[in-house]
N, C-alpha and C. Protein backbone atom coordinates (compact mmCIF):
# COMPACT_ATOMS: atom_id res chain seq x y z
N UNK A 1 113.30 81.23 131.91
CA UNK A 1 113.19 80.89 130.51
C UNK A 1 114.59 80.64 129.96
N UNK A 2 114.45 79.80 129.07
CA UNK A 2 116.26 79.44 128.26
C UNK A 2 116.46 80.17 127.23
N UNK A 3 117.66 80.27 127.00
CA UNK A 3 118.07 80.81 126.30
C UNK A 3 117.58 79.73 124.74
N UNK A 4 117.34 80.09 122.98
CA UNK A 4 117.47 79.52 122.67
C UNK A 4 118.65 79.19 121.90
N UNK A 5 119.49 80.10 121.93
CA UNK A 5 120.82 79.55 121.53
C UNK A 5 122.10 78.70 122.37
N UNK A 6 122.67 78.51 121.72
CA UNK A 6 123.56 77.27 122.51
C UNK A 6 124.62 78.20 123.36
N UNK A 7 124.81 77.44 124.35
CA UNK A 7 126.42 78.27 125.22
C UNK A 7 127.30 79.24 124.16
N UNK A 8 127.70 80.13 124.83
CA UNK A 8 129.25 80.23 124.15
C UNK A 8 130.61 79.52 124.23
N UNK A 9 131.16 79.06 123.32
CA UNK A 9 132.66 77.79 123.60
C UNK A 9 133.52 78.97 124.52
N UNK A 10 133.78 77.96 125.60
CA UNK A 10 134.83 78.41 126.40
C UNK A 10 135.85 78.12 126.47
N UNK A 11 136.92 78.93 126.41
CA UNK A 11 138.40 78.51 125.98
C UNK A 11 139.28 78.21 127.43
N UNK A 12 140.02 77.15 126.88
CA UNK A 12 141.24 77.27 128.44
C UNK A 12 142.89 77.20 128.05
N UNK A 13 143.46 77.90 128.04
CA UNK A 13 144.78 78.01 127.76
C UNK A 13 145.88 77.49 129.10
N UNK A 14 146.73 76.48 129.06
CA UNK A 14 147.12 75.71 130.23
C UNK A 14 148.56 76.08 129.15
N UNK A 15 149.77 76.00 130.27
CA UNK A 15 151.36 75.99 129.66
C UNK A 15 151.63 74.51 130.50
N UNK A 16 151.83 73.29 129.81
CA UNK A 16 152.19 72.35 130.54
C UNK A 16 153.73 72.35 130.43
N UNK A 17 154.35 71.28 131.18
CA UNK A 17 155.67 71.26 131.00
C UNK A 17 155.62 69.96 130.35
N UNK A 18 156.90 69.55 129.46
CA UNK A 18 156.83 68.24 129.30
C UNK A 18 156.19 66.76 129.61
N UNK A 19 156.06 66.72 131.10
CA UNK A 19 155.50 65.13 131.71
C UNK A 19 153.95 66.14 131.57
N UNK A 20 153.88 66.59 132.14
CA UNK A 20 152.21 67.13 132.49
C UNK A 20 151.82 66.85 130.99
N UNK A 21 152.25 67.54 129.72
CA UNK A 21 151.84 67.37 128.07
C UNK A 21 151.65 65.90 127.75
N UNK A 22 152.44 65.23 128.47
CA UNK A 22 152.28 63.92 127.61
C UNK A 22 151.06 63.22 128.77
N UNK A 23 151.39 63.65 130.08
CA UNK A 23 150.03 62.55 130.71
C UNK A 23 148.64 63.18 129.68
N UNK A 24 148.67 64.83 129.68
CA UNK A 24 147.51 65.01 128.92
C UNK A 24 146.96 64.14 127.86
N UNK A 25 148.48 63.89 127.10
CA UNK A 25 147.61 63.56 125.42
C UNK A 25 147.78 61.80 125.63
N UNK A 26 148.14 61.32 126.59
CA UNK A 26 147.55 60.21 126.86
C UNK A 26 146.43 59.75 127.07
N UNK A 27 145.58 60.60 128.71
CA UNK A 27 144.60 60.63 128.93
C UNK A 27 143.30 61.16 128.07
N UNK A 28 143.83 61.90 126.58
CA UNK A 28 142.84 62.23 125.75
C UNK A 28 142.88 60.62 124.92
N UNK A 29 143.77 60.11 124.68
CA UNK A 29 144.12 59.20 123.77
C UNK A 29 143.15 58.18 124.00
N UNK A 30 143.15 57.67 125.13
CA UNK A 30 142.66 56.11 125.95
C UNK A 30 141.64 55.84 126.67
N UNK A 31 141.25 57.57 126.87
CA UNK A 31 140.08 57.90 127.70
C UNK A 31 140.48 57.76 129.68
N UNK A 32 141.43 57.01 129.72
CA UNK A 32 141.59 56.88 131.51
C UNK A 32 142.06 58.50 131.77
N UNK A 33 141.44 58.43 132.78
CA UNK A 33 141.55 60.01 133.99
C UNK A 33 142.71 60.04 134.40
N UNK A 34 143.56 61.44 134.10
CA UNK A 34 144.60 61.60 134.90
C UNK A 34 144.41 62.82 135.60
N UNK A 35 145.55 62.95 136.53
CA UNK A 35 145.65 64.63 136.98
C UNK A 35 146.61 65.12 136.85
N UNK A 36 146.78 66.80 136.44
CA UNK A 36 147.95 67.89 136.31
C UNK A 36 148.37 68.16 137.46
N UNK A 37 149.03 68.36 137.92
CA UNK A 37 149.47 69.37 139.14
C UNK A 37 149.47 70.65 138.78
N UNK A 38 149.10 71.14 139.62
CA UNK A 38 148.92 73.04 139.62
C UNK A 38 149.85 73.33 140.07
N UNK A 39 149.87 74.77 139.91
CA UNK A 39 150.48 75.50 141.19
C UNK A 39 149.82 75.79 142.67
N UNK A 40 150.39 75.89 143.54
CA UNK A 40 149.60 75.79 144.58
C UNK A 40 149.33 74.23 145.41
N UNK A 41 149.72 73.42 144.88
CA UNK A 41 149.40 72.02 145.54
C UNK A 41 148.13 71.55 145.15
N UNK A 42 147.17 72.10 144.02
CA UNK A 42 146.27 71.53 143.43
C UNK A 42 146.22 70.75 142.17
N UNK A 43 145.41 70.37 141.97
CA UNK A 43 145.44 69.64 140.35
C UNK A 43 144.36 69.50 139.69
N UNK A 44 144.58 69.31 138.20
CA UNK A 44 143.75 69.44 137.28
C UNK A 44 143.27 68.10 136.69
N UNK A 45 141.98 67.76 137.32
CA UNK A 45 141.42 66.16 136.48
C UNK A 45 140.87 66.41 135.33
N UNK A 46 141.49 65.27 134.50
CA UNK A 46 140.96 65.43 133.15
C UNK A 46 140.70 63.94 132.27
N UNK A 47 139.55 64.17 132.12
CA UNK A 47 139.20 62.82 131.41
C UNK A 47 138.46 63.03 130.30
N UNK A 48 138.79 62.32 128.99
CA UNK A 48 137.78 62.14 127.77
C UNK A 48 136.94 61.23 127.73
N UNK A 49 135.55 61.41 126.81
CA UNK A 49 134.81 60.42 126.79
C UNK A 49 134.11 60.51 125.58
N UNK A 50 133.32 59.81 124.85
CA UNK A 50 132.48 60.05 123.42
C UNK A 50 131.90 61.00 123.78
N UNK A 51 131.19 61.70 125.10
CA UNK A 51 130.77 63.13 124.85
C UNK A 51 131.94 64.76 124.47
N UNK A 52 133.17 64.43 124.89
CA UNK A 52 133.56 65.48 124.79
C UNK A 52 135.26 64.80 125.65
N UNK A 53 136.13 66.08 126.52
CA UNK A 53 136.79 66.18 127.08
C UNK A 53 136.00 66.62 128.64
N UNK A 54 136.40 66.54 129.66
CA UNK A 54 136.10 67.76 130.90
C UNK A 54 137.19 67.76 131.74
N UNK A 55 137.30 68.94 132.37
CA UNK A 55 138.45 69.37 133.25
C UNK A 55 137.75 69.66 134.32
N UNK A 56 138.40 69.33 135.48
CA UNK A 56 137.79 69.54 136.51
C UNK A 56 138.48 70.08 137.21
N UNK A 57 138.41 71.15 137.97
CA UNK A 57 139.75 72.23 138.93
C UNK A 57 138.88 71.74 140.33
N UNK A 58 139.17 71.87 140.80
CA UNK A 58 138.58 71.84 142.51
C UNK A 58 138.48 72.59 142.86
N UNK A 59 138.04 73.20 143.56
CA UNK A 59 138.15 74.95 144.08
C UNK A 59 138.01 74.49 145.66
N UNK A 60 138.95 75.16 146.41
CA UNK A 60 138.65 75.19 147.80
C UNK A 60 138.51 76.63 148.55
């Protein structure tokens, strides 16, 4: 059975450095997909769209 209330908003707190901040607020800007680099040799895809933002981590 569902729940009938909506999700709870989930928060994500990221410290970018300079280049990483600006690919972000580009890729929010224009809608094209970029990626962060992590730590670890991973990265963070992120693309906007009229539904929203999404981030995508990869998990291996």
């Amino acid at each position: 059975m569902s729940s009938p209330f909506p999700p709870a908003p989930r928060r994500l707190v990221l410290e970018l450095d300079d280049e990483s901040a600006g690919r972000l607020a580009g890729a929010l800007l224009s809608g094209e997909p970029c990626a962060i680099p992590l730590p670890g040799g991973r990265s963070l895809a992120v693309r906007s769209d009229a539904f929203g933002v999404r981030l995508v981590y990869p998990v291996l």
